Short mmCIF file of C-alpha atoms in Angstrom, two decimals:
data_model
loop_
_atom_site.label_atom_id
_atom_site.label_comp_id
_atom_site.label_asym_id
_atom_site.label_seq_id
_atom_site.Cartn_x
_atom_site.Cartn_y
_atom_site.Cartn_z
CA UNK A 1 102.35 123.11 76.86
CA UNK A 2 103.58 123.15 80.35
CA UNK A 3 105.97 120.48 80.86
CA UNK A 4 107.28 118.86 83.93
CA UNK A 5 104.97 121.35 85.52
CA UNK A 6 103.09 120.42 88.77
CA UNK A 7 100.01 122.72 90.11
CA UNK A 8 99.17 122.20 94.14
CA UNK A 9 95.35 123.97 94.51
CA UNK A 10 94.57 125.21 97.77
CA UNK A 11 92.05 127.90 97.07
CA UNK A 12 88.83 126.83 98.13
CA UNK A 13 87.60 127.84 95.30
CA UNK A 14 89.79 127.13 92.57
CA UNK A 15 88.81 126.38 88.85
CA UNK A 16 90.73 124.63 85.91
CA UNK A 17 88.87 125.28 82.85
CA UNK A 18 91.83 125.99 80.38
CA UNK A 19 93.32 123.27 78.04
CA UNK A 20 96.80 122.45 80.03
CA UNK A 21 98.85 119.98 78.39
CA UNK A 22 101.09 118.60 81.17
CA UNK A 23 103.71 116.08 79.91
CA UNK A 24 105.52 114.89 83.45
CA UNK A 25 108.85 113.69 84.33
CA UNK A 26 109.68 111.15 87.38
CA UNK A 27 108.61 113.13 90.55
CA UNK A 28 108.35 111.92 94.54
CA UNK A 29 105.22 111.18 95.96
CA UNK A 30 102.44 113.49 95.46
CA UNK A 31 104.23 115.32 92.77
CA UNK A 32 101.28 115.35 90.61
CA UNK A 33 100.50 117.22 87.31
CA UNK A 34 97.56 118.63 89.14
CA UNK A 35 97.27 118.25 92.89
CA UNK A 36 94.42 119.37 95.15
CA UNK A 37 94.75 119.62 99.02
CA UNK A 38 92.16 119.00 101.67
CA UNK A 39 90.70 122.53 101.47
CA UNK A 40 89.89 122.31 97.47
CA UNK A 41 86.68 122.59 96.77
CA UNK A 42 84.46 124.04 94.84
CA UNK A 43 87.03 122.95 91.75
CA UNK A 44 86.73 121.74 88.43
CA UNK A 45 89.51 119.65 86.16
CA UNK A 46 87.70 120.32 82.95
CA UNK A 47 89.48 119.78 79.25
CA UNK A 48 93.19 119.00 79.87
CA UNK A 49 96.03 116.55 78.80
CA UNK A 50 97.82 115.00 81.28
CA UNK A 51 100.51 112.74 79.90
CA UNK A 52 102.67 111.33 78.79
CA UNK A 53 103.95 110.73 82.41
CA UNK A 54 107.43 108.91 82.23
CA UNK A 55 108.87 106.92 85.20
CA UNK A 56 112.21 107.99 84.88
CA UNK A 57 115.03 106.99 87.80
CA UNK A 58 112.33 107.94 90.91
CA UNK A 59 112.69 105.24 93.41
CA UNK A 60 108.88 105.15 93.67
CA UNK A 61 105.72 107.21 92.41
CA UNK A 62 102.94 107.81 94.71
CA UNK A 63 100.47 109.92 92.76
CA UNK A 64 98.33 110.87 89.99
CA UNK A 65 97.51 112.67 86.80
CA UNK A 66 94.94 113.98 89.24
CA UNK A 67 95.32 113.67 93.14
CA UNK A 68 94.27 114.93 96.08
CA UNK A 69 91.33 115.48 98.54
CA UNK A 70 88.16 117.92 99.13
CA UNK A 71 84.74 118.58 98.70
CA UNK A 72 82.48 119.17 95.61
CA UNK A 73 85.41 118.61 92.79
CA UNK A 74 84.84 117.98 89.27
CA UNK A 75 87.10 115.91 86.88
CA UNK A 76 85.67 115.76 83.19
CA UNK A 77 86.87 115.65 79.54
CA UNK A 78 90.50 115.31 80.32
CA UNK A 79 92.77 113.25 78.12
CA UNK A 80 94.68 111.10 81.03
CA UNK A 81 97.25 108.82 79.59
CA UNK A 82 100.91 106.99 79.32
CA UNK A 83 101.26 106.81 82.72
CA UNK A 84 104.46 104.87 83.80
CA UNK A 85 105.06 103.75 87.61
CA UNK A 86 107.35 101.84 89.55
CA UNK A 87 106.84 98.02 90.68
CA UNK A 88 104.56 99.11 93.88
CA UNK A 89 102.06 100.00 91.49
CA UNK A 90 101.04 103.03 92.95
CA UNK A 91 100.81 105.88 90.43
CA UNK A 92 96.87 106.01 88.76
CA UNK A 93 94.67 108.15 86.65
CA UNK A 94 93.08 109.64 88.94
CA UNK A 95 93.11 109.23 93.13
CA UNK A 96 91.17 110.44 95.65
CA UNK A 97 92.53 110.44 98.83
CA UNK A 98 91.54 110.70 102.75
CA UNK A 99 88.58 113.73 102.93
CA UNK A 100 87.90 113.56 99.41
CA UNK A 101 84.17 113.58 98.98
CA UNK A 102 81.23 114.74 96.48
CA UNK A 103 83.83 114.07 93.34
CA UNK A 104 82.25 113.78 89.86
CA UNK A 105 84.62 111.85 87.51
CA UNK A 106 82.86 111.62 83.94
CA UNK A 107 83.83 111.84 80.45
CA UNK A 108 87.54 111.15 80.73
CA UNK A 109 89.69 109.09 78.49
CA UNK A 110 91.89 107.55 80.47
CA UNK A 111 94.51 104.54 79.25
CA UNK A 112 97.70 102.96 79.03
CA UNK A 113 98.26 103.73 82.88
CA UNK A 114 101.01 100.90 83.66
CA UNK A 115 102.00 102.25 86.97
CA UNK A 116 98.43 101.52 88.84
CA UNK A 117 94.48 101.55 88.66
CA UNK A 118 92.38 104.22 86.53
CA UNK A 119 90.33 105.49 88.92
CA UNK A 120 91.46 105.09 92.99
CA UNK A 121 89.51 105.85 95.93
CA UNK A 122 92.29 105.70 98.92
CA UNK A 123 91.57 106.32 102.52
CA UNK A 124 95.55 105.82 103.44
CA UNK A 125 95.03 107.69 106.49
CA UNK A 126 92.43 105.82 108.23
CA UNK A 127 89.95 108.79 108.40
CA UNK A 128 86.97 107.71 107.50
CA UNK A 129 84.33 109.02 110.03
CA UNK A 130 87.10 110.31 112.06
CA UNK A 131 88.96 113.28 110.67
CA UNK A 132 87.87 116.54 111.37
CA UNK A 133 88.40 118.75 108.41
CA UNK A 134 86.81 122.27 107.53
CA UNK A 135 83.58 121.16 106.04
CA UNK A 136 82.81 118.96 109.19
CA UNK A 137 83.93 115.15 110.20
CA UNK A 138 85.04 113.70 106.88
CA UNK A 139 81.66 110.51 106.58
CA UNK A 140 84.38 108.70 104.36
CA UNK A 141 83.72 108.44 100.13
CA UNK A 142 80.48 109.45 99.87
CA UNK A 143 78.28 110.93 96.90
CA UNK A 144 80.80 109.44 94.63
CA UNK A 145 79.71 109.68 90.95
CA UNK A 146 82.06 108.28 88.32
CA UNK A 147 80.31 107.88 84.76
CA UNK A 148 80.73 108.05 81.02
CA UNK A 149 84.70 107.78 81.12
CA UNK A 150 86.42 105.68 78.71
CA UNK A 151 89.12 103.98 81.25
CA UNK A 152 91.90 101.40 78.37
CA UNK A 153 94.58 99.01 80.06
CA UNK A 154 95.56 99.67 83.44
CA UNK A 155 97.95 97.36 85.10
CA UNK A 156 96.35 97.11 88.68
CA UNK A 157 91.82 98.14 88.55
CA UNK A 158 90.12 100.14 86.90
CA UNK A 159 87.78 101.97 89.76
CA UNK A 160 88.46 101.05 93.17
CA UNK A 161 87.80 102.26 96.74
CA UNK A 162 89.91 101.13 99.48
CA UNK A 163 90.59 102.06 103.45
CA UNK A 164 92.92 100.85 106.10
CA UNK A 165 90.16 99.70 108.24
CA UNK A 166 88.54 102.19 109.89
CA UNK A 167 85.49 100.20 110.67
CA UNK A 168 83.63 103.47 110.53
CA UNK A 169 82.00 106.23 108.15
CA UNK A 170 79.87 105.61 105.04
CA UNK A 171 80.88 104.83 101.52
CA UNK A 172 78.24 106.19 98.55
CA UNK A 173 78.87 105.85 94.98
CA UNK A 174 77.72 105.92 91.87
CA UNK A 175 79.70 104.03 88.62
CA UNK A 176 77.42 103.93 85.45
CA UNK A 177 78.16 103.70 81.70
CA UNK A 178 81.73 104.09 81.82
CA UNK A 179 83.72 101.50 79.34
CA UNK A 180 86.71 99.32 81.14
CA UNK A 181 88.96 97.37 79.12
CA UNK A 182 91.73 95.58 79.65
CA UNK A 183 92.63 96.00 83.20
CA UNK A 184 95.40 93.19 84.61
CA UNK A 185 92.94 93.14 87.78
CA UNK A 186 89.18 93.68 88.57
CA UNK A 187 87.64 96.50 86.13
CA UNK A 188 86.03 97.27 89.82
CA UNK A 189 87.05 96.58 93.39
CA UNK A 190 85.51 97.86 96.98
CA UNK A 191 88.41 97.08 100.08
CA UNK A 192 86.69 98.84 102.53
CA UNK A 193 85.24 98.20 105.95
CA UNK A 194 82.71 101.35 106.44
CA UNK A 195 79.51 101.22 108.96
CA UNK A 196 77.47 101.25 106.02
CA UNK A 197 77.89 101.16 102.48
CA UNK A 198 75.65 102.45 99.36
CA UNK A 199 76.99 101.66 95.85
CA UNK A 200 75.23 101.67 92.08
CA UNK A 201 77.62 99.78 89.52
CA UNK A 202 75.67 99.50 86.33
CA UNK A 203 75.37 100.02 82.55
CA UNK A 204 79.33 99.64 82.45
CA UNK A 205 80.64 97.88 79.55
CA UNK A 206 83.20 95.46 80.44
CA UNK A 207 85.82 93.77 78.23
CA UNK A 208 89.00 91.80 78.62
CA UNK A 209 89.58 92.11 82.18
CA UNK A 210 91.29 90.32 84.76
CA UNK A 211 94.41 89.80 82.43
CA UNK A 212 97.10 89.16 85.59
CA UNK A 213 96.92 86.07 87.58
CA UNK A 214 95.20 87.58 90.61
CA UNK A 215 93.36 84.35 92.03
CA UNK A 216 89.76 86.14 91.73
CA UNK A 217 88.99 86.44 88.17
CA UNK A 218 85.82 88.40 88.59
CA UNK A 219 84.47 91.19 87.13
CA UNK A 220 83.72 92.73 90.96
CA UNK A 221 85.37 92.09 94.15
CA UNK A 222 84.23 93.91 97.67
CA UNK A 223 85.22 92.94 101.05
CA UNK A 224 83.08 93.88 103.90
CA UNK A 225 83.65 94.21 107.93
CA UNK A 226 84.87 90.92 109.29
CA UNK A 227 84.39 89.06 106.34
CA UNK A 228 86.05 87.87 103.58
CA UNK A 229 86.16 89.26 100.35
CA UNK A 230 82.68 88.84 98.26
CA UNK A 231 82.60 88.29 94.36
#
């Protein structure tokens, strides 16, 4: 057990394939159990427990049992759990943030994650089709595949992609039999304003959702370019 331990990945090639068991303590933002930066990739999160993660006194938590960016990244069979926040809401499962692309997310147990969403797609720097990284000009969240994870009572969504409206770039995904109960908003929710857009969402099983007052009470809620949201 490594507690209050945090691991930042910038090997382009890194791998996880040991059982870590990371219980964390309050941290700033970013100070993730497992943190990948935009030049990750190939890497795989494979077999870990990550949790319990307890708010503590931090003045706000900006992260995730798994964060970060890159290309070609694998996140499967990890136990992902307990995970306190602060009233922003902003501390999930798992994020994804600006040049993150070609993830695989499958066969995670993920739950009791109070302090935000499962499963978060973020584009908080307003990259999408814009920023230049090393594999290229970053198309936005694209060959996104997120299935067979088991994602339990989340206070905020339970898979979501979001941007700060770039109005540019492609989004691509992929969400099929994963289970998603008991999220206090939409078990899945698409904020984004890309050029085009390519999604599968299918074969999920869904189950007492919705359980905060949003004003939507649907099981899926997109938004696209210039228009309001869609349900």
């Amino acid at each position: 057990m490594l507690e209050n331990t945090f691991m930042n990945i910038k090997n382009r090639s890194s791998k996880i394939t040991a059982d870590l068991d990371i219980p964390a303590g309050g941290a700033q933002s970013d100070g993730a159990p497992i943190n990948l930066q935009s030049i990750s990739g190939p890497a795989r999160i494979v077999n870990n427990e990550l949790g319990p993660w307890v708010a503590g006194s931090s003045p706000f938590l900006n992260a995730a049992c798994v964060t970060g960016q890159g290309n070609k990244v694998v996140i499967s069979c990890n136990h992902l759990h307990d995970i306190e926040g602060t009233s922003d809401l902003q501390n999930h499962g798992i994020y994804s943030g600006t040049s993150a692309y070609r993830w695989e997310i499958s066969f995670n147990w993920i739950h009791d994650c109070v302090g935000g969403s499962g499963i978060q797609g973020n584009d908080s720097e307003g990259g999408t089709g814009t920023k230049n990284t090393q594999f290229g000009v970053w198309p936005g969240f694209t060959q996104m595949s997120i299935h067979h994870n088991w994602i339990e009572h989340t206070a905020k969504y339970g898979v979501t992609f979001s941007d700060v409206g770039a109005y540019a770039g492609d989004l691509s995904f992929r969400v099929w039999n994963n289970v998603i109960i008991g999220t206090g908003l939409a078990p899945l929710r698409l904020n984004t304003t890309t050029s085009t857009a390519d999604g599968l969402y299918a074969y999920n099983t869904l189950y007492d959702n919705n359980r905060s007052n949003s004003g939507t009470g649907n099981a899926i809620r997109c938004r696209t370019p210039g228009g309001p949201p869609r349900y």
